[in-house]
Amino acid sequence: MCFDVDSSPPIASNPHVTVNSQRLTLAAADGNRFAAFLAAPERASGVGVVILPDVRGLHRFYTELGLRFAESGHTALVLDYYGRTAGAGERGDDFPYKEHMARLTPRGLWTDLTAAVSHLRAPEGGACQSLITVGFCLGGRVAILAAAQGYALAGVVGFYCWPAAGRDGAPGPTQRAADLAAPVLALMAGDDPGIPASDVAAFEAALRQAGVDHEVVTYAGAPHSFFDVKQRDFTDASTDAWRRVLAFVQRVSAPPALRGQVA
């Protein structure tokens, strides 16, 4: 399982920062209407973060994560995957996501992500100048592959993202490394039976060969979905991962002349 039902991000809230948030319904180019959540700081950095959830879609774990990004100064938009099959209304913890996940299509995912990216770049989404995708599990794979979709992203971040080819033979991040037109940060779990170390090593080797700006970090002994405050034995990994994400966002969104000066 990718999550605990009542999990929340392992990041303390900052009550001293004003954040405006709202639930949205966005429209994709093919007419699909899907749910999203937008969190914007009062003093925005100009960076937009598209959060691609795990199999739950628009779950409160990810709306809370969007708030944590906004408290760090970055506008965040969380999108839902299941507008085509489940509508754009709010759902409970008993949502049968497996039934809907089985009906996802690459065309639908990319069409909806295009709408999310466009919203963040539009005035109503904050007119964000630099965009970064951050995804988890299923969303981690999509977040990395988004760098090959022509979105002109500043960077992509994948938590425990499956890098190998799909079961249907569809190329994954490893096979498409040469097409990834943005810096990559991959945060992997060392004790993840679904993503063996050999797949992670092959992904890193492909990124290196393709000359992609990248950092692949594996947390020894951490399980899939370690970024969970209930996984108390892995708080060090979660804390380090969040630090790396914020540092990566700062680095890749800095003006080109300053990127070498950003730690």
PDB file of N, CA, C and O in Angstrom, residues 37-72:
ATOM      1  N   PHE A  37      -6.653  21.546  -6.307  1.00  0.00           N
ATOM      2  CA  PHE A  37      -6.545  22.351  -5.089  1.00  0.00           C
ATOM      3  C   PHE A  37      -5.382  23.304  -5.275  1.00  0.00           C
ATOM      4  O   PHE A  37      -4.286  22.893  -5.671  1.00  0.00           O
ATOM      5  N   LEU A  38      -5.625  24.587  -5.027  1.00  0.00           N
ATOM      6  CA  LEU A  38      -4.601  25.604  -5.221  1.00  0.00           C
ATOM      7  C   LEU A  38      -4.279  26.253  -3.884  1.00  0.00           C
ATOM      8  O   LEU A  38      -5.183  26.672  -3.146  1.00  0.00           O
ATOM      9  N   ALA A  39      -2.991  26.325  -3.569  1.00  0.00           N
ATOM     10  CA  ALA A  39      -2.523  27.005  -2.355  1.00  0.00           C
ATOM     11  C   ALA A  39      -1.495  28.048  -2.777  1.00  0.00           C
ATOM     12  O   ALA A  39      -0.519  27.715  -3.453  1.00  0.00           O
ATOM     13  N   ALA A  40      -1.727  29.301  -2.372  1.00  0.00           N
ATOM     14  CA  ALA A  40      -0.860  30.391  -2.804  1.00  0.00           C
ATOM     15  C   ALA A  40      -0.446  31.244  -1.615  1.00  0.00           C
ATOM     16  O   ALA A  40      -1.294  31.635  -0.802  1.00  0.00           O
ATOM     17  N   PRO A  41       0.850  31.547  -1.505  1.00  0.00           N
ATOM     18  CA  PRO A  41       1.301  32.418  -0.421  1.00  0.00           C
ATOM     19  C   PRO A  41       0.972  33.870  -0.719  1.00  0.00           C
ATOM     20  O   PRO A  41       0.803  34.252  -1.883  1.00  0.00           O
ATOM     21  N   GLU A  42       0.877  34.662   0.323  1.00  0.00           N
ATOM     22  CA  GLU A  42       0.604  36.081   0.130  1.00  0.00           C
ATOM     23  C   GLU A  42       1.758  36.753  -0.604  1.00  0.00           C
ATOM     24  O   GLU A  42       1.569  37.637  -1.430  1.00  0.00           O
ATOM     25  N   ARG A  43       2.985  36.300  -0.317  1.00  0.00           N
ATOM     26  CA  ARG A  43       4.171  36.820  -1.003  1.00  0.00           C
ATOM     27  C   ARG A  43       4.793  35.657  -1.778  1.00  0.00           C
ATOM     28  O   ARG A  43       5.580  34.886  -1.241  1.00  0.00           O
ATOM     29  N   ALA A  44       4.421  35.546  -3.038  1.00  0.00           N
ATOM     30  CA  ALA A  44       4.805  34.380  -3.834  1.00  0.00           C
ATOM     31  C   ALA A  44       6.192  34.541  -4.435  1.00  0.00           C
ATOM     32  O   ALA A  44       6.621  35.644  -4.794  1.00  0.00           O
ATOM     33  N   SER A  45       6.875  33.416  -4.568  1.00  0.00           N
ATOM     34  CA  SER A  45       8.233  33.390  -5.118  1.00  0.00           C
ATOM     35  C   SER A  45       8.267  33.458  -6.640  1.00  0.00           C
ATOM     36  O   SER A  45       9.316  33.681  -7.228  1.00  0.00           O
ATOM     37  N   GLY A  46       7.129  33.224  -7.275  1.00  0.00           N
ATOM     38  CA  GLY A  46       7.086  33.110  -8.732  1.00  0.00           C
ATOM     39  C   GLY A  46       7.238  31.683  -9.208  1.00  0.00           C
ATOM     40  O   GLY A  46       7.163  31.407 -10.405  1.00  0.00           O
ATOM     41  N   VAL A  47       7.427  30.760  -8.252  1.00  0.00           N
ATOM     42  CA  VAL A  47       7.552  29.340  -8.579  1.00  0.00           C
ATOM     43  C   VAL A  47       6.196  28.660  -8.401  1.00  0.00           C
ATOM     44  O   VAL A  47       5.510  28.875  -7.396  1.00  0.00           O
ATOM     45  N   GLY A  48       5.828  27.838  -9.362  1.00  0.00           N
ATOM     46  CA  GLY A  48       4.625  27.032  -9.266  1.00  0.00           C
ATOM     47  C   GLY A  48       4.995  25.567  -9.166  1.00  0.00           C
ATOM     48  O   GLY A  48       5.852  25.081  -9.917  1.00  0.00           O
ATOM     49  N   VAL A  49       4.383  24.863  -8.228  1.00  0.00           N
ATOM     50  CA  VAL A  49       4.640  23.439  -8.022  1.00  0.00           C
ATOM     51  C   VAL A  49       3.370  22.667  -8.360  1.00  0.00           C
ATOM     52  O   VAL A  49       2.317  22.900  -7.754  1.00  0.00           O
ATOM     53  N   VAL A  50       3.459  21.778  -9.335  1.00  0.00           N
ATOM     54  CA  VAL A  50       2.350  20.886  -9.654  1.00  0.00           C
ATOM     55  C   VAL A  50       2.565  19.599  -8.871  1.00  0.00           C
ATOM     56  O   VAL A  50       3.569  18.905  -9.061  1.00  0.00           O
ATOM     57  N   ILE A  51       1.652  19.276  -7.972  1.00  0.00           N
ATOM     58  CA  ILE A  51       1.764  18.075  -7.148  1.00  0.00           C
ATOM     59  C   ILE A  51       0.944  16.960  -7.784  1.00  0.00           C
ATOM     60  O   ILE A  51      -0.269  17.103  -7.995  1.00  0.00           O
ATOM     61  N   LEU A  52       1.627  15.862  -8.087  1.00  0.00           N
ATOM     62  CA  LEU A  52       0.994  14.691  -8.690  1.00  0.00           C
ATOM     63  C   LEU A  52       0.904  13.606  -7.609  1.00  0.00           C
ATOM     64  O   LEU A  52       1.914  13.034  -7.207  1.00  0.00           O
ATOM     65  N   PRO A  53      -0.302  13.328  -7.129  1.00  0.00           N
ATOM     66  CA  PRO A  53      -0.462  12.434  -5.980  1.00  0.00           C
ATOM     67  C   PRO A  53      -0.171  10.974  -6.301  1.00  0.00           C
ATOM     68  O   PRO A  53       0.106  10.584  -7.444  1.00  0.00           O
ATOM     69  N   ASP A  54      -0.263  10.153  -5.258  1.00  0.00           N
ATOM     70  CA  ASP A  54      -0.222   8.706  -5.450  1.00  0.00           C
ATOM     71  C   ASP A  54      -1.591   8.257  -5.963  1.00  0.00           C
ATOM     72  O   ASP A  54      -2.376   9.071  -6.479  1.00  0.00           O
ATOM     73  N   VAL A  55      -1.894   6.988  -5.826  1.00  0.00           N
ATOM     74  CA  VAL A  55      -3.115   6.424  -6.410  1.00  0.00           C
ATOM     75  C   VAL A  55      -4.402   6.988  -5.817  1.00  0.00           C
ATOM     76  O   VAL A  55      -5.479   6.825  -6.401  1.00  0.00           O
ATOM     77  N   ARG A  56      -4.310   7.683  -4.676  1.00  0.00           N
ATOM     78  CA  ARG A  56      -5.521   8.245  -4.075  1.00  0.00           C
ATOM     79  C   ARG A  56      -6.081   9.421  -4.860  1.00  0.00           C
ATOM     80  O   ARG A  56      -7.241   9.790  -4.685  1.00  0.00           O
ATOM     81  N   GLY A  57      -5.261  10.046  -5.681  1.00  0.00           N
ATOM     82  CA  GLY A  57      -5.718  11.261  -6.332  1.00  0.00           C
ATOM     83  C   GLY A  57      -5.741  12.415  -5.347  1.00  0.00           C
ATOM     84  O   GLY A  57      -4.865  12.534  -4.475  1.00  0.00           O
ATOM     85  N   LEU A  58      -6.746  13.272  -5.451  1.00  0.00           N
ATOM     86  CA  LEU A  58      -6.822  14.485  -4.630  1.00  0.00           C
ATOM     87  C   LEU A  58      -7.245  14.114  -3.209  1.00  0.00           C
ATOM     88  O   LEU A  58      -8.407  14.229  -2.826  1.00  0.00           O
ATOM     89  N   HIS A  59      -6.262  13.714  -2.417  1.00  0.00           N
ATOM     90  CA  HIS A  59      -6.472  13.309  -1.031  1.00  0.00           C
ATOM     91  C   HIS A  59      -5.965  14.409  -0.114  1.00  0.00           C
ATOM     92  O   HIS A  59      -5.103  15.197  -0.483  1.00  0.00           O
ATOM     93  N   ARG A  60      -6.455  14.451   1.110  1.00  0.00           N
ATOM     94  CA  ARG A  60      -6.063  15.524   2.039  1.00  0.00           C
ATOM     95  C   ARG A  60      -4.559  15.519   2.344  1.00  0.00           C
ATOM     96  O   ARG A  60      -4.007  16.570   2.675  1.00  0.00           O
ATOM     97  N   PHE A  61      -3.888  14.358   2.235  1.00  0.00           N
ATOM     98  CA  PHE A  61      -2.434  14.350   2.407  1.00  0.00           C
ATOM     99  C   PHE A  61      -1.800  15.358   1.452  1.00  0.00           C
ATOM    100  O   PHE A  61      -0.895  16.118   1.821  1.00  0.00           O
ATOM    101  N   TYR A  62      -2.280  15.389   0.211  1.00  0.00           N
ATOM    102  CA  TYR A  62      -1.671  16.230  -0.815  1.00  0.00           C
ATOM    103  C   TYR A  62      -2.152  17.667  -0.758  1.00  0.00           C
ATOM    104  O   TYR A  62      -1.398  18.585  -1.118  1.00  0.00           O
ATOM    105  N   THR A  63      -3.375  17.905  -0.302  1.00  0.00           N
ATOM    106  CA  THR A  63      -3.774  19.293  -0.098  1.00  0.00           C
ATOM    107  C   THR A  63      -2.970  19.897   1.051  1.00  0.00           C
ATOM    108  O   THR A  63      -2.570  21.068   0.995  1.00  0.00           O
ATOM    109  N   GLU A  64      -2.699  19.103   2.089  1.00  0.00           N
ATOM    110  CA  GLU A  64      -1.848  19.586   3.179  1.00  0.00           C
ATOM    111  C   GLU A  64      -0.432  19.849   2.676  1.00  0.00           C
ATOM    112  O   GLU A  64       0.206  20.830   3.055  1.00  0.00           O
ATOM    113  N   LEU A  65       0.080  18.977   1.820  1.00  0.00           N
ATOM    114  CA  LEU A  65       1.407  19.187   1.256  1.00  0.00           C
ATOM    115  C   LEU A  65       1.436  20.471   0.419  1.00  0.00           C
ATOM    116  O   LEU A  65       2.420  21.229   0.451  1.00  0.00           O
ATOM    117  N   GLY A  66       0.366  20.716  -0.316  1.00  0.00           N
ATOM    118  CA  GLY A  66       0.277  21.961  -1.070  1.00  0.00           C
ATOM    119  C   GLY A  66       0.369  23.177  -0.159  1.00  0.00           C
ATOM    120  O   GLY A  66       1.041  24.170  -0.490  1.00  0.00           O
ATOM    121  N   LEU A  67      -0.250  23.108   1.005  1.00  0.00           N
ATOM    122  CA  LEU A  67      -0.170  24.201   1.965  1.00  0.00           C
ATOM    123  C   LEU A  67       1.255  24.381   2.478  1.00  0.00           C
ATOM    124  O   LEU A  67       1.724  25.509   2.670  1.00  0.00           O
ATOM    125  N   ARG A  68       1.978  23.267   2.686  1.00  0.00           N
ATOM    126  CA  ARG A  68       3.360  23.373   3.161  1.00  0.00           C
ATOM    127  C   ARG A  68       4.250  24.028   2.094  1.00  0.00           C
ATOM    128  O   ARG A  68       5.125  24.822   2.423  1.00  0.00           O
ATOM    129  N   PHE A  69       4.025  23.707   0.825  1.00  0.00           N
ATOM    130  CA  PHE A  69       4.779  24.378  -0.237  1.00  0.00           C
ATOM    131  C   PHE A  69       4.459  25.872  -0.233  1.00  0.00           C
ATOM    132  O   PHE A  69       5.360  26.719  -0.378  1.00  0.00           O
ATOM    133  N   ALA A  70       3.190  26.216  -0.078  1.00  0.00           N
ATOM    134  CA  ALA A  70       2.800  27.628  -0.079  1.00  0.00           C
ATOM    135  C   ALA A  70       3.410  28.361   1.106  1.00  0.00           C
ATOM    136  O   ALA A  70       3.835  29.515   0.986  1.00  0.00           O
ATOM    137  N   GLU A  71       3.482  27.700   2.245  1.00  0.00           N
ATOM    138  CA  GLU A  71       4.113  28.321   3.414  1.00  0.00           C
ATOM    139  C   GLU A  71       5.606  28.553   3.188  1.00  0.00           C
ATOM    140  O   GLU A  71       6.209  29.406   3.831  1.00  0.00           O
ATOM    141  N   SER A  72       6.177  27.790   2.239  1.00  0.00           N
ATOM    142  CA  SER A  72       7.582  27.977   1.869  1.00  0.00           C
ATOM    143  C   SER A  72       7.746  29.021   0.767  1.00  0.00           C
ATOM    144  O   SER A  72       8.865  29.244   0.295  1.00  0.00           O
TER     145      SER A  72
END
